[in-house]
XYZ file of C-alpha atoms in Angstrom:
393
model
C 110.437 60.173 -76.734
C 109.367 57.093 -76.045
C 111.719 55.420 -78.688
C 114.357 57.530 -76.740
C 113.093 56.479 -73.196
C 112.808 52.624 -74.395
C 116.147 53.157 -75.785
C 117.882 54.760 -72.389
C 116.188 51.900 -70.762
C 118.261 49.261 -72.300
C 121.697 51.002 -72.619
C 121.614 51.157 -69.207
C 123.942 48.577 -66.397
C 120.348 47.677 -64.849
C 118.010 46.382 -67.654
C 119.334 43.475 -67.590
C 118.497 42.966 -64.422
C 115.142 44.748 -64.136
C 114.189 42.449 -67.464
C 115.001 39.828 -65.628
C 113.009 40.810 -62.219
C 110.068 41.331 -64.866
C 109.909 38.092 -66.215
C 110.513 36.164 -63.470
C 107.204 38.125 -61.436
C 105.012 37.489 -64.914
C 105.832 34.391 -64.413
C 104.963 33.927 -60.742
C 101.742 35.241 -61.332
C 100.413 33.489 -64.148
C 101.446 30.513 -62.424
C 99.102 31.206 -60.244
C 96.387 32.673 -62.499
C 93.506 31.249 -64.515
C 96.222 30.817 -67.126
C 98.620 28.041 -65.698
C 97.124 25.536 -67.165
C 97.692 26.889 -70.694
C 101.124 28.175 -69.452
C 102.440 24.510 -68.170
C 100.825 22.803 -70.817
C 102.927 25.685 -73.603
C 105.934 24.386 -72.215
C 105.300 20.189 -71.798
C 104.395 20.338 -75.771
C 106.604 17.950 -77.909
C 108.361 19.965 -80.385
C 110.136 17.901 -83.480
C 113.476 17.853 -85.675
C 112.848 14.667 -86.874
C 114.510 13.486 -90.471
C 113.377 9.198 -91.578
C 111.731 9.532 -87.716
C 114.869 9.965 -86.455
C 115.851 13.168 -84.573
C 115.427 14.567 -81.526
C 112.179 15.686 -79.635
C 111.061 17.000 -76.561
C 108.854 18.966 -74.842
C 109.255 23.170 -75.093
C 110.468 23.449 -71.836
C 113.804 20.756 -72.798
C 114.652 23.052 -75.934
C 114.693 26.250 -73.916
C 116.630 24.838 -70.806
C 118.865 21.777 -73.409
C 118.762 24.421 -75.771
C 118.866 28.260 -75.634
C 120.334 27.872 -72.833
C 123.304 26.963 -74.332
C 123.453 30.254 -76.355
C 123.803 31.302 -73.191
C 126.564 29.166 -71.973
C 128.322 29.975 -75.121
C 128.766 33.702 -74.814
C 129.729 33.303 -71.416
C 131.994 30.869 -73.914
C 133.323 33.433 -75.202
C 133.468 36.487 -71.503
C 135.386 33.504 -70.417
C 138.112 33.300 -73.502
C 138.314 36.949 -73.824
C 139.306 37.372 -70.050
C 141.827 34.932 -69.677
C 143.393 36.126 -72.616
C 143.344 40.247 -73.039
C 140.786 40.457 -69.548
C 140.268 40.523 -66.275
C 141.354 36.696 -65.885
C 145.142 37.656 -67.816
C 146.694 38.482 -64.678
C 146.981 35.493 -62.850
C 147.694 38.127 -59.474
C 144.260 39.728 -60.394
C 143.238 36.584 -59.193
C 143.822 35.435 -56.708
C 141.378 37.455 -54.536
C 138.147 37.009 -56.255
C 138.959 33.728 -57.406
C 139.749 32.844 -53.079
C 136.137 34.143 -52.474
C 134.904 32.566 -55.381
C 136.223 29.217 -54.475
C 134.661 30.006 -51.092
C 130.718 30.804 -52.131
C 130.628 27.919 -53.567
C 131.792 25.540 -50.846
C 129.783 27.116 -48.346
C 126.301 27.343 -49.809
C 126.412 23.303 -50.646
C 127.411 22.588 -46.876
C 124.391 24.220 -46.363
C 122.674 22.862 -48.755
C 123.701 19.472 -46.949
C 123.229 20.327 -43.795
C 119.993 20.406 -44.207
C 118.933 16.930 -47.150
C 121.952 15.094 -45.878
C 119.804 12.658 -44.776
C 117.403 12.261 -47.603
C 119.449 11.132 -51.002
C 116.035 12.229 -52.925
C 117.479 15.457 -52.592
C 120.472 15.940 -51.283
C 121.650 15.357 -55.252
C 120.877 19.629 -55.975
C 123.727 20.710 -53.248
C 125.376 22.988 -55.897
C 121.625 24.695 -56.465
C 123.129 28.170 -53.864
C 126.042 27.746 -55.382
C 125.681 29.333 -58.378
C 125.808 33.056 -59.198
C 123.725 34.988 -61.617
C 125.931 37.907 -63.117
C 123.294 39.323 -65.031
C 121.328 39.809 -61.711
C 123.450 40.577 -59.538
C 125.926 43.409 -61.403
C 122.157 45.178 -62.426
C 121.365 45.614 -58.728
C 124.406 47.058 -58.110
C 124.277 49.500 -61.134
C 120.965 50.274 -58.878
C 122.932 51.978 -56.281
C 125.787 54.491 -59.289
C 128.003 55.298 -60.024
C 129.118 55.393 -56.707
C 130.483 52.250 -56.241
C 133.620 52.761 -56.447
C 134.409 51.235 -60.068
C 137.399 47.867 -58.309
C 134.534 47.383 -56.579
C 132.600 45.963 -59.861
C 135.627 44.804 -61.278
C 135.251 42.407 -58.261
C 132.139 40.930 -58.980
C 132.789 40.760 -62.978
C 135.932 38.247 -61.327
C 134.362 36.635 -58.955
C 130.896 36.097 -60.895
C 133.067 34.997 -64.001
C 135.038 31.875 -61.458
C 131.600 30.673 -60.885
C 130.328 30.649 -63.558
C 133.387 27.752 -64.721
C 132.603 26.401 -61.753
C 129.079 26.278 -62.481
C 130.600 24.286 -65.709
C 132.807 22.107 -63.972
C 130.169 21.354 -61.531
C 128.056 20.494 -64.699
C 130.412 17.977 -66.388
C 131.187 16.627 -63.442
C 128.110 15.830 -61.905
C 124.345 16.192 -64.278
C 125.695 14.210 -67.020
C 123.456 11.358 -67.487
C 124.196 7.205 -69.136
C 126.590 7.797 -71.018
C 127.142 7.858 -74.877
C 130.996 6.803 -75.269
C 130.013 6.830 -79.683
C 128.259 9.608 -79.840
C 131.238 11.329 -77.601
C 133.138 9.682 -79.629
C 131.298 11.273 -83.035
C 130.915 14.710 -81.391
C 135.644 14.643 -81.416
C 135.623 15.193 -85.077
C 133.248 18.421 -85.179
C 135.187 19.573 -82.141
C 138.571 19.192 -84.527
C 137.169 20.385 -86.950
C 137.139 23.711 -84.742
C 140.177 23.355 -84.277
C 141.691 23.193 -87.300
C 139.601 26.662 -88.122
C 140.402 27.873 -85.341
C 144.860 27.417 -85.968
C 143.986 28.561 -89.657
C 142.524 32.407 -87.545
C 139.172 32.485 -90.163
C 137.269 35.356 -90.076
C 133.810 33.782 -91.200
C 132.622 31.946 -88.342
C 129.816 30.191 -89.424
C 131.373 27.083 -90.360
C 131.782 27.155 -86.015
C 128.547 27.543 -85.711
C 127.651 25.476 -87.933
C 130.498 22.933 -86.603
C 129.178 23.833 -82.851
C 125.736 22.877 -83.726
C 126.362 19.429 -84.603
C 128.679 18.433 -81.673
C 125.549 20.224 -79.657
C 123.626 17.458 -81.345
C 126.174 14.674 -80.946
C 126.910 15.917 -77.015
C 122.825 15.751 -75.867
C 122.750 12.130 -77.893
C 125.607 11.610 -75.084
C 124.247 12.120 -72.492
C 126.752 14.341 -71.698
C 124.477 17.885 -70.408
C 124.290 20.240 -74.121
C 124.394 23.484 -73.329
C 128.756 21.938 -72.423
C 128.745 22.177 -76.225
C 128.549 26.198 -76.286
C 131.482 26.521 -73.709
C 132.676 24.479 -76.304
C 132.173 26.358 -79.342
C 133.040 29.916 -77.891
C 136.354 28.495 -77.065
C 137.527 27.587 -81.024
C 136.269 31.345 -81.860
C 139.202 33.033 -83.094
C 140.474 36.025 -81.102
C 142.764 37.780 -83.747
C 142.072 36.853 -87.605
C 144.391 36.399 -90.582
C 143.825 40.258 -90.894
C 143.826 41.283 -87.157
C 139.921 41.790 -86.352
C 138.967 39.804 -83.614
C 135.549 37.926 -84.452
C 135.171 36.952 -81.079
C 134.140 40.864 -80.071
C 132.341 41.255 -82.925
C 129.784 38.309 -82.449
C 130.027 39.030 -78.003
C 128.981 42.273 -79.042
C 126.777 41.383 -82.146
C 124.747 38.848 -78.979
C 125.234 39.432 -76.121
C 121.353 42.059 -76.374
C 119.729 38.607 -77.377
C 121.084 37.125 -74.775
C 120.588 39.461 -72.009
C 117.292 41.301 -73.517
C 115.802 38.155 -74.772
C 116.669 34.878 -74.195
C 117.099 35.138 -70.686
C 113.766 36.755 -69.974
C 112.291 33.660 -71.438
C 114.666 31.031 -69.629
C 113.397 33.103 -66.338
C 109.236 32.854 -67.592
C 109.879 29.567 -68.578
C 111.321 28.177 -65.371
C 110.737 30.580 -62.439
C 106.364 30.011 -62.285
C 105.708 29.043 -58.712
C 102.697 27.237 -58.041
C 101.713 28.798 -54.401
C 98.925 27.555 -54.462
C 98.739 24.659 -50.765
C 102.704 26.524 -50.252
C 102.318 26.972 -46.523
C 104.762 28.042 -43.956
C 105.987 24.211 -43.736
C 106.504 24.391 -47.093
C 109.310 26.599 -46.766
C 110.915 25.833 -44.045
C 111.219 21.812 -45.655
C 114.554 20.955 -46.536
C 114.899 21.721 -49.985
C 113.945 25.791 -50.022
C 115.386 26.113 -46.419
C 118.857 24.290 -47.670
C 118.244 26.361 -51.162
C 117.690 30.262 -49.594
C 119.489 30.216 -46.480
C 122.669 28.242 -48.776
C 122.142 31.456 -50.787
C 121.784 34.234 -47.892
C 124.256 32.549 -45.488
C 126.756 30.836 -48.233
C 127.595 33.386 -50.232
C 127.631 35.414 -47.423
C 129.676 33.860 -45.052
C 132.372 32.181 -48.358
C 132.536 35.236 -49.732
C 132.856 38.093 -47.144
C 134.724 35.278 -44.862
C 137.240 33.945 -46.750
C 138.183 38.069 -49.132
C 138.568 39.099 -45.495
C 140.958 35.447 -44.239
C 142.903 36.504 -46.877
C 142.921 40.129 -46.560
C 144.132 39.889 -43.201
C 147.014 37.208 -43.722
C 147.439 39.772 -45.678
C 147.596 37.162 -49.275
C 145.481 40.374 -50.690
C 144.904 43.448 -51.303
C 140.850 44.299 -50.779
C 139.644 46.370 -54.120
C 141.018 49.559 -53.847
C 139.157 52.604 -52.198
C 136.420 50.124 -51.085
C 135.445 49.474 -47.569
C 134.082 46.228 -45.847
C 130.528 46.979 -45.145
C 130.472 47.355 -49.515
C 132.683 43.729 -49.616
C 130.130 42.623 -47.465
C 126.985 44.130 -49.673
C 128.445 42.641 -52.885
C 129.660 39.496 -50.649
C 124.926 39.382 -50.489
C 124.628 40.490 -53.898
C 126.447 37.020 -55.068
C 123.999 35.531 -53.580
C 121.479 36.235 -56.561
C 121.453 31.992 -58.426
C 118.297 32.889 -59.850
C 119.384 32.199 -63.409
C 122.217 29.667 -62.721
C 120.274 27.830 -59.550
C 117.074 27.406 -62.027
C 119.176 25.717 -64.392
C 121.336 24.208 -61.713
C 118.094 22.730 -59.938
C 116.503 21.666 -63.547
C 118.959 19.136 -63.682
C 118.847 18.103 -60.622
C 114.559 17.616 -59.817
C 112.102 16.195 -62.811
C 109.691 16.008 -60.140
C 107.335 18.636 -60.897
C 106.874 18.848 -56.833
C 110.591 19.282 -56.305
C 111.398 21.749 -58.674
C 108.369 23.558 -57.449
C 110.473 24.193 -54.650
C 113.463 24.976 -55.539
C 111.877 27.717 -57.830
C 110.696 29.058 -54.430
C 113.839 28.389 -52.006
C 115.565 29.680 -55.231
C 113.315 33.164 -55.247
C 114.135 33.213 -51.759
C 117.408 33.766 -51.570
C 117.376 35.603 -54.136
C 115.404 37.898 -53.194
C 116.377 38.610 -49.541
C 120.067 38.907 -51.716
C 119.524 41.410 -53.661
C 117.870 43.528 -50.769
C 120.378 42.838 -48.210
C 123.154 43.943 -50.660
C 121.737 46.901 -52.322
C 120.828 48.280 -48.711
C 124.371 47.168 -47.856
C 125.909 48.970 -50.895
C 123.308 51.517 -50.369
C 123.855 52.479 -47.591
C 128.203 52.331 -46.466
C 128.149 53.930 -49.692
C 127.954 58.000 -49.651
C 126.215 60.208 -52.813
C 128.462 62.151 -54.755
C 126.967 65.484 -52.603
C 127.845 63.707 -49.466
C 131.316 63.065 -50.024
C 131.179 67.100 -51.564
C 130.338 68.156 -48.708
C 132.894 65.793 -46.122
C 135.404 67.066 -48.448
């Protein structure tokens, strides 16, 4: 009975989002308990992989953020390639509305953040934090509303979130690169060219590509470019079809998804969502950094996503999602304000100072929570139940 209930939970669309919430709550509790010292000590403990004194030596938190998140971005890369070649991003006409909404949903939150932090060079670098959307969290909250939501609305949110991820990847590549070491970057081209050759041969076994991807990850990490980008690049060299017509990409994506959704992302959330509440006051909450992030996620996403969608439809440049009303579209715009994983990740790239990072966590958690509640309420109130629909008919 218990195993059946567990199986049902993990098969539910909302399970990933609920597990993320649980991991974030656990981090919040531990960071403000007697275990806080142990929590910080474990995350800052040094883990080394060296050969003859040369190799990688990093705190555990950076192994999680640079290593495990590279696997997360690898899965995103697999999803992007599949969608571009045979899915929702294949037909340009279907991408126009969610694409423009995604642009609005990134630009407006960044502008709101900069409006609060423009005069402070120490915090202005975090402008991209509220521009991100957490796919798993947003779709998880949407799934809680049930199957009463039009399927077109789910496709709209998924496409918007995918395009949002593309934007986040570009932002990381362009604006969060440390001191660039060209020699390592040039060396990274060698495994990349080898992966390109294997992809062109449409190989069935992906292990050689994955091994080359790990080598490229190390070299990219050493180059100063953020190493998670190696995950995305590697994913694009996984063949969609092999020489026998089978799909290594589909198989790998299917096999990897539960590990990323139920293990890697919750570990990241537990390691990065531990807001230390001791000493915090309302004045801290109203500080430019957390306030800019929270309002960017809550108001910026609503204005950007909903405003651009409304404008595109009214100008007859695109059609709204079939069967969806404006209140439901507003609810989805609110859900786009759940930044969580991606926002925390970009925050970790923006700030090394523990106090500033604590403010980032505060703003991301508050903005994501308010956005999730508003989105769920809007969708719940604007979507009739199956019984109500039957009575109305």
